[in-house]
Tab-separated table of C-alpha atoms in Angstrom:
chain	number	residue	atom	x	y	z
A	1	ARG	CA	-55.703	23.631	11.787
A	2	GLN	CA	-54.853	23.277	15.490
A	3	THR	CA	-55.020	26.404	17.638
A	4	ASP	CA	-51.801	27.205	19.452
A	5	ALA	CA	-52.210	28.443	23.054
A	6	THR	CA	-50.547	31.711	22.131
A	7	GLU	CA	-53.294	32.317	19.663
A	8	MET	CA	-56.073	32.006	22.218
A	9	LYS	CA	-57.734	35.220	23.461
A	10	TRP	CA	-59.033	35.173	27.050
A	11	GLY	CA	-59.600	38.866	27.441
A	12	PRO	CA	-58.610	41.011	30.331
A	13	PHE	CA	-58.242	39.430	33.774
A	14	SER	CA	-56.238	40.163	36.954
A	15	LEU	CA	-54.389	37.509	38.860
A	16	ASP	CA	-54.470	39.683	41.864
A	17	PHE	CA	-58.295	39.851	41.694
A	18	ALA	CA	-58.471	36.050	41.297
A	19	LEU	CA	-56.399	35.489	44.369
A	20	GLU	CA	-58.510	37.949	46.335
A	21	LEU	CA	-61.689	36.422	45.324
A	22	MET	CA	-60.393	32.957	46.183
A	23	GLU	CA	-59.322	34.228	49.562
A	24	HIS	CA	-62.758	35.593	50.123
A	25	VAL	CA	-64.352	32.300	49.119
A	26	ARG	CA	-61.846	30.513	51.447
A	27	GLY	CA	-62.781	32.654	54.375
A	28	LYS	CA	-66.489	32.112	53.799
A	29	MET	CA	-65.896	28.337	53.713
A	30	LEU	CA	-63.970	28.436	56.931
A	31	ASP	CA	-66.962	30.252	58.626
A	32	ILE	CA	-69.343	27.497	57.850
A	33	LYS	CA	-70.289	25.466	60.948
A	34	PRO	CA	-71.913	22.049	60.857
A	35	GLY	CA	-75.715	22.446	60.302
A	36	ASP	CA	-75.225	26.052	59.116
A	37	GLN	CA	-77.580	27.268	56.431
A	38	ALA	CA	-74.602	28.386	54.353
A	39	ALA	CA	-73.544	24.757	53.956
A	40	LEU	CA	-76.725	24.280	51.897
A	41	LEU	CA	-75.244	26.489	49.127
A	42	GLN	CA	-72.526	23.956	48.450
A	43	THR	CA	-72.692	21.075	46.142
A	44	PRO	CA	-70.786	17.931	46.983
A	45	GLY	CA	-67.163	18.239	45.900
A	46	LYS	CA	-67.656	21.672	44.404
A	47	ILE	CA	-67.229	25.243	45.688
A	48	LEU	CA	-69.732	27.802	44.365
A	49	MET	CA	-68.847	31.170	43.035
A	50	PRO	CA	-70.432	33.825	45.171
A	51	SER	CA	-73.432	35.476	43.734
A	52	GLU	CA	-73.766	39.214	43.090
A	53	LYS	CA	-76.111	39.464	46.013
A	54	GLU	CA	-73.636	37.777	48.315
A	55	LEU	CA	-70.750	40.013	47.233
A	56	LEU	CA	-72.840	43.241	47.692
A	57	GLN	CA	-73.631	42.187	51.223
A	58	GLU	CA	-69.931	42.330	52.032
A	59	GLY	CA	-69.752	46.088	52.270
A	60	GLU	CA	-67.628	48.420	50.024
A	61	ARG	CA	-64.994	45.788	49.049
A	62	GLY	CA	-67.727	43.428	48.094
A	63	LYS	CA	-69.169	46.072	45.802
A	64	GLN	CA	-65.692	46.614	44.220
A	65	MET	CA	-65.347	42.950	43.705
A	66	ALA	CA	-68.800	42.610	42.092
A	67	GLY	CA	-67.805	45.443	39.696
A	68	LEU	CA	-64.557	43.566	38.827
A	69	VAL	CA	-66.521	40.376	38.217
A	70	ARG	CA	-68.690	42.247	35.734
A	71	LYS	CA	-65.547	43.867	34.085
A	72	TYR	CA	-63.916	40.514	33.672
A	73	GLY	CA	-66.738	38.931	31.836
A	74	GLY	CA	-69.535	38.210	34.409
A	75	TYR	CA	-70.040	35.512	37.099
A	76	GLU	CA	-69.978	32.525	34.932
A	77	SER	CA	-66.791	33.541	33.112
A	78	VAL	CA	-64.919	34.386	36.286
A	79	ALA	CA	-66.092	31.278	38.020
A	80	ARG	CA	-64.773	29.113	35.022
A	81	ARG	CA	-61.437	31.046	35.074
A	82	VAL	CA	-60.770	30.370	38.750
A	83	GLY	CA	-62.219	26.842	38.960
A	84	LEU	CA	-65.427	27.605	40.883
A	85	THR	CA	-68.858	26.260	40.173
A	86	HIS	CA	-71.292	28.763	38.778
A	87	SER	CA	-74.841	28.719	39.915
A	88	SER	CA	-77.646	30.950	38.512
A	89	ARG	CA	-78.899	31.670	42.037
A	90	PRO	CA	-79.730	35.401	42.667
């Protein structure tokens, strides 16, 4: 039996959170300068999901975002949902 898209269960998620996360990632990418160490965290053709450590370094909003990542299934799940590459780096 083929599964209909309406039968699929993805769990809770927030489009507002996804947009905010992507805006955060975009801002970080725009901050990278040629030869910058942050550029080493990229893989060719892919954009990495920020790690919990990276989010927690962003102050109060970063802490809130880290909490929402956990609420929405963790770093790998959120990365998959928004099209980012997940890395198991700390």
